[in-house]
PDB file of C-alpha atoms in Angstrom:
ATOM      1  CA  MET A   7     -44.664  -8.072 -44.916  1.00  0.00           C
ATOM      2  CA  PRO A   8     -41.653  -7.500 -47.273  1.00  0.00           C
ATOM      3  CA  ASN A   9     -41.542  -3.850 -46.093  1.00  0.00           C
ATOM      4  CA  VAL A  10     -41.575  -4.969 -42.457  1.00  0.00           C
ATOM      5  CA  LYS A  11     -38.647  -7.320 -43.104  1.00  0.00           C
ATOM      6  CA  LEU A  12     -36.725  -4.604 -44.980  1.00  0.00           C
ATOM      7  CA  ASN A  13     -37.296  -2.083 -42.171  1.00  0.00           C
ATOM      8  CA  ASN A  14     -36.057  -4.573 -39.582  1.00  0.00           C
ATOM      9  CA  TYR A  15     -33.033  -5.460 -41.705  1.00  0.00           C
ATOM     10  CA  LEU A  16     -32.124  -1.754 -41.963  1.00  0.00           C
ATOM     11  CA  HIS A  17     -32.726  -1.467 -38.216  1.00  0.00           C
ATOM     12  CA  LEU A  18     -30.333  -4.378 -37.661  1.00  0.00           C
ATOM     13  CA  HIS A  19     -27.602  -2.612 -39.651  1.00  0.00           C
ATOM     14  CA  PHE A  20     -28.153   0.500 -37.552  1.00  0.00           C
ATOM     15  CA  ILE A  21     -27.752  -1.548 -34.354  1.00  0.00           C
ATOM     16  CA  VAL A  22     -24.514  -3.118 -35.658  1.00  0.00           C
ATOM     17  CA  PHE A  23     -23.361   0.403 -36.602  1.00  0.00           C
ATOM     18  CA  VAL A  24     -24.103   1.482 -32.997  1.00  0.00           C
ATOM     19  CA  TRP A  25     -22.072  -1.465 -31.652  1.00  0.00           C
ATOM     20  CA  GLY A  26     -19.201  -0.461 -33.928  1.00  0.00           C
ATOM     21  CA  PHE A  27     -19.436   3.073 -32.501  1.00  0.00           C
ATOM     22  CA  THR A  28     -18.994   1.660 -28.958  1.00  0.00           C
ATOM     23  CA  ALA A  29     -15.241   1.282 -29.435  1.00  0.00           C
ATOM     24  CA  VAL A  30     -14.886   4.863 -30.687  1.00  0.00           C
ATOM     25  CA  ILE A  31     -16.757   6.188 -27.630  1.00  0.00           C
ATOM     26  CA  GLY A  32     -14.497   4.077 -25.408  1.00  0.00           C
ATOM     27  CA  LYS A  33     -11.463   5.779 -26.952  1.00  0.00           C
ATOM     28  CA  LEU A  34     -12.996   9.246 -26.463  1.00  0.00           C
ATOM     29  CA  ILE A  35     -13.727   8.645 -22.753  1.00  0.00           C
ATOM     30  CA  THR A  36     -10.703   9.779 -20.745  1.00  0.00           C
ATOM     31  CA  ILE A  37     -11.104   7.576 -17.624  1.00  0.00           C
ATOM     32  CA  ASP A  38      -9.515   4.115 -17.322  1.00  0.00           C
ATOM     33  CA  ALA A  39     -11.215   0.955 -18.587  1.00  0.00           C
ATOM     34  CA  LEU A  40     -12.321  -0.389 -15.178  1.00  0.00           C
ATOM     35  CA  PRO A  41     -14.251   2.691 -13.954  1.00  0.00           C
ATOM     36  CA  LEU A  42     -15.582   3.151 -17.506  1.00  0.00           C
ATOM     37  CA  VAL A  43     -17.140  -0.335 -17.459  1.00  0.00           C
ATOM     38  CA  TRP A  44     -18.416   0.136 -13.888  1.00  0.00           C
ATOM     39  CA  TYR A  45     -20.273   3.323 -14.835  1.00  0.00           C
ATOM     40  CA  ARG A  46     -21.544   1.764 -18.060  1.00  0.00           C
ATOM     41  CA  MET A  47     -22.933  -1.320 -16.338  1.00  0.00           C
ATOM     42  CA  LEU A  48     -24.442   0.663 -13.447  1.00  0.00           C
ATOM     43  CA  MET A  49     -26.315   3.030 -15.777  1.00  0.00           C
ATOM     44  CA  ALA A  50     -27.349   0.222 -18.152  1.00  0.00           C
ATOM     45  CA  SER A  51     -28.710  -1.915 -15.286  1.00  0.00           C
ATOM     46  CA  LEU A  52     -30.880   0.990 -14.073  1.00  0.00           C
ATOM     47  CA  ILE A  53     -32.189   1.658 -17.596  1.00  0.00           C
ATOM     48  CA  ILE A  54     -32.990  -2.039 -18.184  1.00  0.00           C
ATOM     49  CA  LEU A  55     -34.659  -2.264 -14.753  1.00  0.00           C
ATOM     50  CA  ALA A  56     -36.871   0.705 -15.662  1.00  0.00           C
ATOM     51  CA  TYR A  57     -37.826  -1.059 -18.921  1.00  0.00           C
ATOM     52  CA  ILE A  58     -38.691  -4.283 -17.027  1.00  0.00           C
ATOM     53  CA  LEU A  59     -40.830  -2.405 -14.505  1.00  0.00           C
ATOM     54  CA  ILE A  60     -42.672  -0.505 -17.255  1.00  0.00           C
ATOM     55  CA  ARG A  61     -43.374  -3.766 -19.120  1.00  0.00           C
ATOM     56  CA  LYS A  62     -44.246  -5.473 -15.797  1.00  0.00           C
ATOM     57  CA  PHE A  63     -42.015  -8.491 -16.431  1.00  0.00           C
ATOM     58  CA  GLN A  64     -41.429 -11.058 -13.664  1.00  0.00           C
ATOM     59  CA  LEU A  65     -37.952 -10.773 -12.145  1.00  0.00           C
ATOM     60  CA  LYS A  66     -38.016 -14.012 -10.144  1.00  0.00           C
ATOM     61  CA  VAL A  67     -35.731 -16.754 -11.489  1.00  0.00           C
ATOM     62  CA  PRO A  68     -34.788 -20.247 -10.180  1.00  0.00           C
ATOM     63  CA  PRO A  69     -31.667 -20.429  -7.940  1.00  0.00           C
ATOM     64  CA  LYS A  70     -29.728 -22.516 -10.508  1.00  0.00           C
ATOM     65  CA  THR A  71     -30.513 -19.980 -13.232  1.00  0.00           C
ATOM     66  CA  LEU A  72     -29.476 -17.130 -10.919  1.00  0.00           C
ATOM     67  CA  LEU A  73     -26.042 -18.724 -10.441  1.00  0.00           C
ATOM     68  CA  MET A  74     -25.621 -18.961 -14.232  1.00  0.00           C
ATOM     69  CA  LEU A  75     -26.688 -15.322 -14.589  1.00  0.00           C
ATOM     70  CA  ILE A  76     -24.138 -14.238 -11.979  1.00  0.00           C
ATOM     71  CA  LEU A  77     -21.426 -16.211 -13.796  1.00  0.00           C
ATOM     72  CA  GLY A  78     -22.495 -14.555 -17.060  1.00  0.00           C
ATOM     73  CA  GLY A  79     -22.314 -11.141 -15.399  1.00  0.00           C
ATOM     74  CA  ILE A  80     -18.764 -11.736 -14.152  1.00  0.00           C
ATOM     75  CA  VAL A  81     -17.657 -12.967 -17.585  1.00  0.00           C
ATOM     76  CA  VAL A  82     -19.211 -10.046 -19.495  1.00  0.00           C
ATOM     77  CA  SER A  83     -17.772  -7.489 -17.058  1.00  0.00           C
ATOM     78  CA  LEU A  84     -14.270  -8.925 -17.578  1.00  0.00           C
ATOM     79  CA  HIS A  85     -14.933  -9.022 -21.339  1.00  0.00           C
ATOM     80  CA  TRP A  86     -15.761  -5.301 -21.402  1.00  0.00           C
ATOM     81  CA  VAL A  87     -12.865  -4.351 -19.126  1.00  0.00           C
ATOM     82  CA  THR A  88     -10.287  -6.167 -21.287  1.00  0.00           C
ATOM     83  CA  PHE A  89     -11.927  -4.798 -24.474  1.00  0.00           C
ATOM     84  CA  PHE A  90     -11.658  -1.166 -23.358  1.00  0.00           C
ATOM     85  CA  MET A  91      -8.166  -1.797 -21.963  1.00  0.00           C
ATOM     86  CA  ALA A  92      -7.169  -3.035 -25.435  1.00  0.00           C
ATOM     87  CA  ILE A  93      -8.511   0.183 -26.954  1.00  0.00           C
ATOM     88  CA  LYS A  94      -6.713   2.351 -24.380  1.00  0.00           C
ATOM     89  CA  VAL A  95      -3.284   0.703 -24.889  1.00  0.00           C
ATOM     90  CA  SER A  96      -3.576   0.416 -28.695  1.00  0.00           C
ATOM     91  CA  ASN A  97      -6.424   1.786 -30.823  1.00  0.00           C
ATOM     92  CA  VAL A  98      -9.933   0.992 -32.057  1.00  0.00           C
ATOM     93  CA  SER A  99      -8.817  -0.788 -35.246  1.00  0.00           C
ATOM     94  CA  ILE A 100      -6.505  -3.175 -33.359  1.00  0.00           C
ATOM     95  CA  ALA A 101      -9.170  -4.055 -30.783  1.00  0.00           C
ATOM     96  CA  LEU A 102     -12.034  -4.569 -33.248  1.00  0.00           C
ATOM     97  CA  ALA A 103     -10.009  -6.543 -35.800  1.00  0.00           C
ATOM     98  CA  THR A 104      -8.729  -8.896 -33.083  1.00  0.00           C
ATOM     99  CA  MET A 105     -12.242  -9.226 -31.627  1.00  0.00           C
ATOM    100  CA  SER A 106     -13.261 -10.816 -34.949  1.00  0.00           C
ATOM    101  CA  THR A 107     -11.762 -14.037 -33.542  1.00  0.00           C
ATOM    102  CA  GLY A 108     -14.833 -14.380 -31.286  1.00  0.00           C
ATOM    103  CA  ALA A 109     -16.627 -16.720 -33.687  1.00  0.00           C
ATOM    104  CA  PHE A 110     -13.467 -18.848 -33.938  1.00  0.00           C
ATOM    105  CA  PHE A 111     -13.300 -19.212 -30.146  1.00  0.00           C
ATOM    106  CA  THR A 112     -17.010 -20.077 -30.087  1.00  0.00           C
ATOM    107  CA  ALA A 113     -16.418 -22.825 -32.660  1.00  0.00           C
ATOM    108  CA  LEU A 114     -13.614 -24.230 -30.477  1.00  0.00           C
ATOM    109  CA  LEU A 115     -15.637 -24.102 -27.255  1.00  0.00           C
ATOM    110  CA  GLU A 116     -18.977 -25.377 -28.624  1.00  0.00           C
ATOM    111  CA  PRO A 117     -17.921 -29.065 -28.860  1.00  0.00           C
ATOM    112  CA  PHE A 118     -17.006 -29.067 -25.144  1.00  0.00           C
ATOM    113  CA  TRP A 119     -20.030 -26.988 -24.123  1.00  0.00           C
ATOM    114  CA  TYR A 120     -22.606 -29.036 -26.025  1.00  0.00           C
ATOM    115  CA  GLY A 121     -20.758 -32.368 -25.986  1.00  0.00           C
ATOM    116  CA  ARG A 122     -20.329 -32.789 -29.737  1.00  0.00           C
ATOM    117  CA  LYS A 123     -17.380 -33.687 -31.977  1.00  0.00           C
ATOM    118  CA  MET A 124     -15.311 -30.947 -33.587  1.00  0.00           C
ATOM    119  CA  VAL A 125     -15.977 -30.559 -37.315  1.00  0.00           C
ATOM    120  CA  GLY A 126     -13.039 -30.883 -39.730  1.00  0.00           C
ATOM    121  CA  TYR A 127     -13.535 -27.547 -41.467  1.00  0.00           C
ATOM    122  CA  GLU A 128     -13.496 -25.773 -38.078  1.00  0.00           C
ATOM    123  CA  LEU A 129      -9.923 -26.960 -37.580  1.00  0.00           C
ATOM    124  CA  VAL A 130      -8.974 -25.653 -41.051  1.00  0.00           C
ATOM    125  CA  PHE A 131     -10.617 -22.306 -40.296  1.00  0.00           C
ATOM    126  CA  GLY A 132      -8.752 -22.270 -36.990  1.00  0.00           C
ATOM    127  CA  LEU A 133      -5.420 -22.514 -38.818  1.00  0.00           C
ATOM    128  CA  ILE A 134      -6.443 -19.647 -41.155  1.00  0.00           C
ATOM    129  CA  VAL A 135      -7.385 -17.514 -38.151  1.00  0.00           C
ATOM    130  CA  MET A 136      -3.978 -18.275 -36.617  1.00  0.00           C
ATOM    131  CA  LEU A 137      -2.348 -17.137 -39.875  1.00  0.00           C
ATOM    132  CA  GLY A 138      -4.351 -13.914 -39.794  1.00  0.00           C
ATOM    133  CA  LEU A 139      -3.290 -13.275 -36.200  1.00  0.00           C
ATOM    134  CA  TYR A 140       0.338 -14.063 -37.050  1.00  0.00           C
ATOM    135  CA  ILE A 141       0.302 -11.413 -39.810  1.00  0.00           C
ATOM    136  CA  MET A 142      -1.266  -8.879 -37.424  1.00  0.00           C
ATOM    137  CA  PHE A 143       1.337  -9.634 -34.724  1.00  0.00           C
ATOM    138  CA  ARG A 144       4.221  -9.374 -37.197  1.00  0.00           C
ATOM    139  CA  VAL A 145       3.334  -5.999 -38.702  1.00  0.00           C
ATOM    140  CA  GLU A 146       2.081  -4.239 -35.538  1.00  0.00           C
ATOM    141  CA  LYS A 147       4.539  -5.311 -32.826  1.00  0.00           C
ATOM    142  CA  GLY A 148       4.099  -1.983 -31.054  1.00  0.00           C
ATOM    143  CA  PHE A 149       0.499  -2.915 -30.241  1.00  0.00           C
ATOM    144  CA  LEU A 150       1.264  -6.392 -28.871  1.00  0.00           C
ATOM    145  CA  ASN A 151      -0.416  -5.698 -25.499  1.00  0.00           C
ATOM    146  CA  GLY A 152      -3.539  -4.385 -27.232  1.00  0.00           C
ATOM    147  CA  ILE A 153      -3.809  -7.494 -29.418  1.00  0.00           C
ATOM    148  CA  LEU A 154      -3.326  -9.845 -26.438  1.00  0.00           C
ATOM    149  CA  LEU A 155      -5.941  -8.005 -24.350  1.00  0.00           C
ATOM    150  CA  ALA A 156      -8.391  -8.078 -27.282  1.00  0.00           C
ATOM    151  CA  LEU A 157      -7.792 -11.834 -27.676  1.00  0.00           C
ATOM    152  CA  VAL A 158      -8.642 -12.385 -23.998  1.00  0.00           C
ATOM    153  CA  SER A 159     -11.721 -10.192 -24.436  1.00  0.00           C
ATOM    154  CA  SER A 160     -12.728 -12.174 -27.535  1.00  0.00           C
ATOM    155  CA  PHE A 161     -12.405 -15.479 -25.648  1.00  0.00           C
ATOM    156  CA  LEU A 162     -14.545 -14.110 -22.792  1.00  0.00           C
ATOM    157  CA  SER A 163     -17.114 -12.882 -25.331  1.00  0.00           C
ATOM    158  CA  ALA A 164     -17.360 -16.392 -26.831  1.00  0.00           C
ATOM    159  CA  THR A 165     -17.781 -17.888 -23.354  1.00  0.00           C
ATOM    160  CA  PHE A 166     -20.494 -15.350 -22.562  1.00  0.00           C
ATOM    161  CA  SER A 167     -22.406 -16.171 -25.775  1.00  0.00           C
ATOM    162  CA  LEU A 168     -22.397 -19.886 -24.881  1.00  0.00           C
ATOM    163  CA  ILE A 169     -23.715 -19.150 -21.375  1.00  0.00           C
ATOM    164  CA  ASN A 170     -26.482 -16.988 -22.839  1.00  0.00           C
ATOM    165  CA  GLY A 171     -27.263 -19.590 -25.502  1.00  0.00           C
ATOM    166  CA  LYS A 172     -28.778 -21.765 -22.767  1.00  0.00           C
ATOM    167  CA  LEU A 173     -30.254 -18.967 -20.659  1.00  0.00           C
ATOM    168  CA  THR A 174     -32.256 -17.397 -23.518  1.00  0.00           C
ATOM    169  CA  GLN A 175     -34.226 -20.629 -23.862  1.00  0.00           C
ATOM    170  CA  GLU A 176     -35.578 -20.176 -20.323  1.00  0.00           C
ATOM    171  CA  GLN A 177     -35.771 -16.431 -19.538  1.00  0.00           C
ATOM    172  CA  ARG A 178     -36.656 -13.099 -21.134  1.00  0.00           C
ATOM    173  CA  PRO A 179     -33.626 -11.357 -22.692  1.00  0.00           C
ATOM    174  CA  SER A 180     -34.274  -8.162 -20.711  1.00  0.00           C
ATOM    175  CA  VAL A 181     -34.383 -10.125 -17.415  1.00  0.00           C
ATOM    176  CA  ILE A 182     -31.180 -11.976 -18.345  1.00  0.00           C
ATOM    177  CA  SER A 183     -29.513  -8.685 -19.228  1.00  0.00           C
ATOM    178  CA  PHE A 184     -30.579  -7.026 -15.956  1.00  0.00           C
ATOM    179  CA  TYR A 185     -29.207  -9.804 -13.756  1.00  0.00           C
ATOM    180  CA  GLU A 186     -25.978 -10.147 -15.759  1.00  0.00           C
ATOM    181  CA  VAL A 187     -25.259  -6.432 -15.944  1.00  0.00           C
ATOM    182  CA  GLY A 188     -26.284  -5.988 -12.291  1.00  0.00           C
ATOM    183  CA  SER A 189     -24.093  -8.848 -11.047  1.00  0.00           C
ATOM    184  CA  GLY A 190     -21.252  -7.483 -13.193  1.00  0.00           C
ATOM    185  CA  VAL A 191     -21.546  -4.134 -11.382  1.00  0.00           C
ATOM    186  CA  LEU A 192     -21.541  -5.942  -8.021  1.00  0.00           C
ATOM    187  CA  PHE A 193     -18.473  -8.011  -8.978  1.00  0.00           C
ATOM    188  CA  LEU A 194     -16.516  -4.931 -10.095  1.00  0.00           C
ATOM    189  CA  SER A 195     -17.674  -2.982  -7.019  1.00  0.00           C
ATOM    190  CA  ILE A 196     -16.277  -5.664  -4.682  1.00  0.00           C
ATOM    191  CA  TYR A 197     -12.941  -5.501  -6.503  1.00  0.00           C
ATOM    192  CA  LEU A 198     -12.894  -1.685  -6.409  1.00  0.00           C
ATOM    193  CA  VAL A 199     -13.686  -1.642  -2.671  1.00  0.00           C
ATOM    194  CA  PHE A 200     -10.897  -4.086  -1.775  1.00  0.00           C
ATOM    195  CA  SER A 201      -8.398  -2.331  -4.060  1.00  0.00           C
ATOM    196  CA  GLY A 202      -9.253   1.033  -2.479  1.00  0.00           C
ATOM    197  CA  SER A 203     -10.233   2.551  -5.829  1.00  0.00           C
ATOM    198  CA  PHE A 204     -13.472   4.161  -4.647  1.00  0.00           C
ATOM    199  CA  ASP A 205     -11.833   7.485  -3.829  1.00  0.00           C
ATOM    200  CA  GLN A 206     -12.816  11.068  -4.590  1.00  0.00           C
ATOM    201  CA  LYS A 207     -11.027  10.999  -7.948  1.00  0.00           C
ATOM    202  CA  PHE A 208     -13.119   7.973  -9.045  1.00  0.00           C
ATOM    203  CA  PHE A 209     -16.290  10.069  -8.972  1.00  0.00           C
ATOM    204  CA  GLN A 210     -14.810  13.183 -10.584  1.00  0.00           C
ATOM    205  CA  LEU A 211     -15.698  12.945 -14.265  1.00  0.00           C
ATOM    206  CA  SER A 212     -15.710  15.639 -16.907  1.00  0.00           C
ATOM    207  CA  VAL A 213     -18.973  16.688 -18.554  1.00  0.00           C
ATOM    208  CA  ASN A 214     -17.860  15.017 -21.802  1.00  0.00           C
ATOM    209  CA  ASP A 215     -17.095  11.735 -20.016  1.00  0.00           C
ATOM    210  CA  TRP A 216     -20.546  11.734 -18.351  1.00  0.00           C
ATOM    211  CA  MET A 217     -22.184  12.357 -21.727  1.00  0.00           C
ATOM    212  CA  TYR A 218     -20.223   9.632 -23.532  1.00  0.00           C
ATOM    213  CA  ILE A 219     -20.803   7.074 -20.738  1.00  0.00           C
ATOM    214  CA  PHE A 220     -24.541   7.801 -20.783  1.00  0.00           C
ATOM    215  CA  ILE A 221     -24.641   7.221 -24.570  1.00  0.00           C
ATOM    216  CA  LEU A 222     -22.619   4.022 -24.061  1.00  0.00           C
ATOM    217  CA  ALA A 223     -25.015   2.733 -21.383  1.00  0.00           C
ATOM    218  CA  SER A 224     -28.322   3.774 -22.938  1.00  0.00           C
ATOM    219  CA  VAL A 225     -27.926   3.605 -26.715  1.00  0.00           C
ATOM    220  CA  CYS A 226     -25.021   1.153 -27.153  1.00  0.00           C
ATOM    221  CA  THR A 227     -26.044  -1.233 -24.347  1.00  0.00           C
ATOM    222  CA  ALA A 228     -29.686  -1.127 -23.181  1.00  0.00           C
ATOM    223  CA  TYR A 229     -31.336  -0.033 -26.451  1.00  0.00           C
ATOM    224  CA  ALA A 230     -29.144  -2.099 -28.805  1.00  0.00           C
ATOM    225  CA  PHE A 231     -29.593  -5.285 -26.777  1.00  0.00           C
ATOM    226  CA  ILE A 232     -33.386  -5.089 -26.467  1.00  0.00           C
ATOM    227  CA  ALA A 233     -33.851  -3.974 -30.087  1.00  0.00           C
ATOM    228  CA  SER A 234     -31.647  -6.777 -31.461  1.00  0.00           C
ATOM    229  CA  VAL A 235     -33.778  -9.373 -29.668  1.00  0.00           C
ATOM    230  CA  LYS A 236     -37.007  -7.938 -31.113  1.00  0.00           C
ATOM    231  CA  ILE A 237     -35.550  -8.092 -34.623  1.00  0.00           C
ATOM    232  CA  LEU A 238     -35.206 -11.888 -34.300  1.00  0.00           C
ATOM    233  CA  LYS A 239     -39.011 -12.075 -34.713  1.00  0.00           C
ATOM    234  CA  TYR A 240     -38.634 -10.972 -38.335  1.00  0.00           C
ATOM    235  CA  ILE A 241     -35.082 -11.925 -39.369  1.00  0.00           C
ATOM    236  CA  SER A 242     -33.367 -15.318 -39.030  1.00  0.00           C
ATOM    237  CA  PRO A 243     -30.593 -15.724 -36.431  1.00  0.00           C
ATOM    238  CA  TYR A 244     -28.239 -16.688 -39.273  1.00  0.00           C
ATOM    239  CA  THR A 245     -28.796 -13.351 -41.053  1.00  0.00           C
ATOM    240  CA  VAL A 246     -28.348 -11.532 -37.762  1.00  0.00           C
ATOM    241  CA  MET A 247     -25.073 -13.376 -37.080  1.00  0.00           C
ATOM    242  CA  LEU A 248     -23.650 -12.570 -40.533  1.00  0.00           C
ATOM    243  CA  THR A 249     -24.649  -8.909 -40.230  1.00  0.00           C
ATOM    244  CA  ILE A 250     -23.016  -8.613 -36.789  1.00  0.00           C
ATOM    245  CA  ASN A 251     -19.733  -9.612 -38.452  1.00  0.00           C
ATOM    246  CA  LEU A 252     -19.784  -6.142 -40.045  1.00  0.00           C
ATOM    247  CA  GLU A 253     -19.275  -4.558 -36.602  1.00  0.00           C
ATOM    248  CA  PRO A 254     -15.466  -4.335 -36.891  1.00  0.00           C
ATOM    249  CA  VAL A 255     -15.814  -2.951 -40.432  1.00  0.00           C
ATOM    250  CA  TYR A 256     -18.187  -0.182 -39.309  1.00  0.00           C
ATOM    251  CA  GLY A 257     -16.082   0.486 -36.212  1.00  0.00           C
ATOM    252  CA  ILE A 258     -12.768   0.733 -38.091  1.00  0.00           C
ATOM    253  CA  ILE A 259     -14.286   3.090 -40.695  1.00  0.00           C
ATOM    254  CA  LEU A 260     -15.818   5.271 -37.967  1.00  0.00           C
ATOM    255  CA  ALA A 261     -12.542   5.317 -36.030  1.00  0.00           C
ATOM    256  CA  PHE A 262     -10.592   6.367 -39.124  1.00  0.00           C
ATOM    257  CA  LEU A 263     -13.078   9.173 -39.894  1.00  0.00           C
ATOM    258  CA  LEU A 264     -13.370  10.458 -36.308  1.00  0.00           C
ATOM    259  CA  LEU A 265      -9.952   9.713 -34.810  1.00  0.00           C
ATOM    260  CA  GLY A 266      -7.806  10.177 -37.935  1.00  0.00           C
ATOM    261  CA  GLU A 267      -4.072   9.539 -37.956  1.00  0.00           C
ATOM    262  CA  SER A 268      -4.027   7.443 -34.755  1.00  0.00           C
ATOM    263  CA  GLU A 269      -5.958   4.702 -36.586  1.00  0.00           C
ATOM    264  CA  LYS A 270      -3.634   4.312 -39.584  1.00  0.00           C
ATOM    265  CA  LEU A 271      -1.942   0.901 -39.619  1.00  0.00           C
ATOM    266  CA  ASN A 272       0.309  -1.167 -41.878  1.00  0.00           C
ATOM    267  CA  PRO A 273      -1.733  -2.385 -44.912  1.00  0.00           C
ATOM    268  CA  LEU A 274      -0.706  -5.988 -44.099  1.00  0.00           C
ATOM    269  CA  PHE A 275      -2.541  -5.664 -40.769  1.00  0.00           C
ATOM    270  CA  TYR A 276      -5.807  -5.296 -42.685  1.00  0.00           C
ATOM    271  CA  VAL A 277      -4.907  -8.361 -44.781  1.00  0.00           C
ATOM    272  CA  GLY A 278      -4.671 -10.391 -41.569  1.00  0.00           C
ATOM    273  CA  ALA A 279      -7.932  -8.907 -40.272  1.00  0.00           C
ATOM    274  CA  LEU A 280      -9.649  -9.682 -43.593  1.00  0.00           C
ATOM    275  CA  LEU A 281      -8.479 -13.319 -43.395  1.00  0.00           C
ATOM    276  CA  ILE A 282     -10.099 -13.647 -39.957  1.00  0.00           C
ATOM    277  CA  LEU A 283     -13.330 -11.922 -41.017  1.00  0.00           C
ATOM    278  CA  THR A 284     -13.624 -14.049 -44.191  1.00  0.00           C
ATOM    279  CA  THR A 285     -13.142 -17.200 -42.111  1.00  0.00           C
ATOM    280  CA  VAL A 286     -15.876 -16.120 -39.697  1.00  0.00           C
ATOM    281  CA  VAL A 287     -18.351 -15.531 -42.541  1.00  0.00           C
ATOM    282  CA  ALA A 288     -17.420 -18.819 -44.274  1.00  0.00           C
ATOM    283  CA  ASN A 289     -17.879 -20.698 -41.006  1.00  0.00           C
ATOM    284  CA  GLY A 290     -21.342 -19.179 -40.592  1.00  0.00           C
ATOM    285  CA  ILE A 291     -22.358 -20.128 -44.160  1.00  0.00           C
ATOM    286  CA  LEU A 292     -21.222 -23.755 -43.747  1.00  0.00           C
ATOM    287  CA  LYS A 293     -22.965 -24.098 -40.391  1.00  0.00           C
ATOM    288  CA  ASN A 294     -26.191 -22.735 -41.857  1.00  0.00           C
ATOM    289  CA  ARG A 295     -26.055 -25.213 -44.765  1.00  0.00           C
ATOM    290  CA  LYS A 296     -25.469 -28.037 -42.300  1.00  0.00           C
ATOM    291  CA  LYS A 297     -28.499 -27.020 -40.245  1.00  0.00           C
ATOM    292  CA  LEU A 298     -30.664 -26.764 -43.369  1.00  0.00           C
ATOM    293  CA  LYS A 299     -29.535 -30.238 -44.465  1.00  0.00           C
ATOM    294  CA  LYS A 300     -30.436 -31.714 -41.063  1.00  0.00           C
ATOM    295  CA  THR A 301     -33.844 -30.021 -41.167  1.00  0.00           C
ATOM    296  CA  THR A 302     -34.465 -31.361 -44.695  1.00  0.00           C
ATOM    297  CA  ASN A 303     -33.572 -34.879 -43.532  1.00  0.00           C
ATOM    298  CA  GLY A 304     -36.021 -34.615 -40.649  1.00  0.00           C
ATOM    299  CA  LEU A 305     -33.311 -34.410 -38.004  1.00  0.00           C
ATOM    300  CA  PRO A 306     -33.360 -31.801 -35.248  1.00  0.00           C
ATOM    301  CA  SER A 307     -30.855 -29.008 -35.819  1.00  0.00           C
ATOM    302  CA  HIS A 308     -28.371 -28.167 -33.075  1.00  0.00           C
TER     303      HIS A 308
END
């Protein structure tokens, strides 16, 4: 059993490493963010559908759940579009460091989503996150648009996680993923049709772009999602959450090694990013202690 847990923990780090690599691939792909996400979601939906059919899972869901899945699909498609736009107009380090604010946005939204009071330390952490962002804005003014786009993407990511927090209690993760990714493709397709973007140029991709998009859709999306859910059978959600916080660290290191000079930033930028990341980890530790205390006292944890 200890070996099984160790293997799954190493597997989890590999998955987080893969997620960190997503941003680098996005920078290497030469097409714009919107078609990039459209191709990614289309390929990923087909791969996930194949997995569902092989496993013979039931695709039927209640109408109310379907509406939530469609909403989730629209949110995640906009999240990915703004994320890759942030990378295109700035660089990988800017986008990933700013995306670390996701947990902060989740902490702000949770009280409204679940109808609970905001905890005092969350407000303190919020101020520290604001300080970290202020430092990042001050020292990298040339990447202002990239930081703002990444902030929007981070907010959408937090919203998406709250939507899925309720859906995963009712449906299989692979079924949720199929409907969300599929509805995201449909949403973007409607926009592309009305904006007249489905022209000949849209479907003319280089061999390298096809290869990178396929890796993005199969390894970084379909595989990583399904594998991360399976790992939850052996590793606690808290451990998974803390490990996922390493995604920007892995991504920034990979970007520096693979993309070189374009990723070098003012040292103070990393101070701001470290402030945000430390706050995220501290918030996770305090929340876990709170849940353990409630469990010890015989109260149901949130």
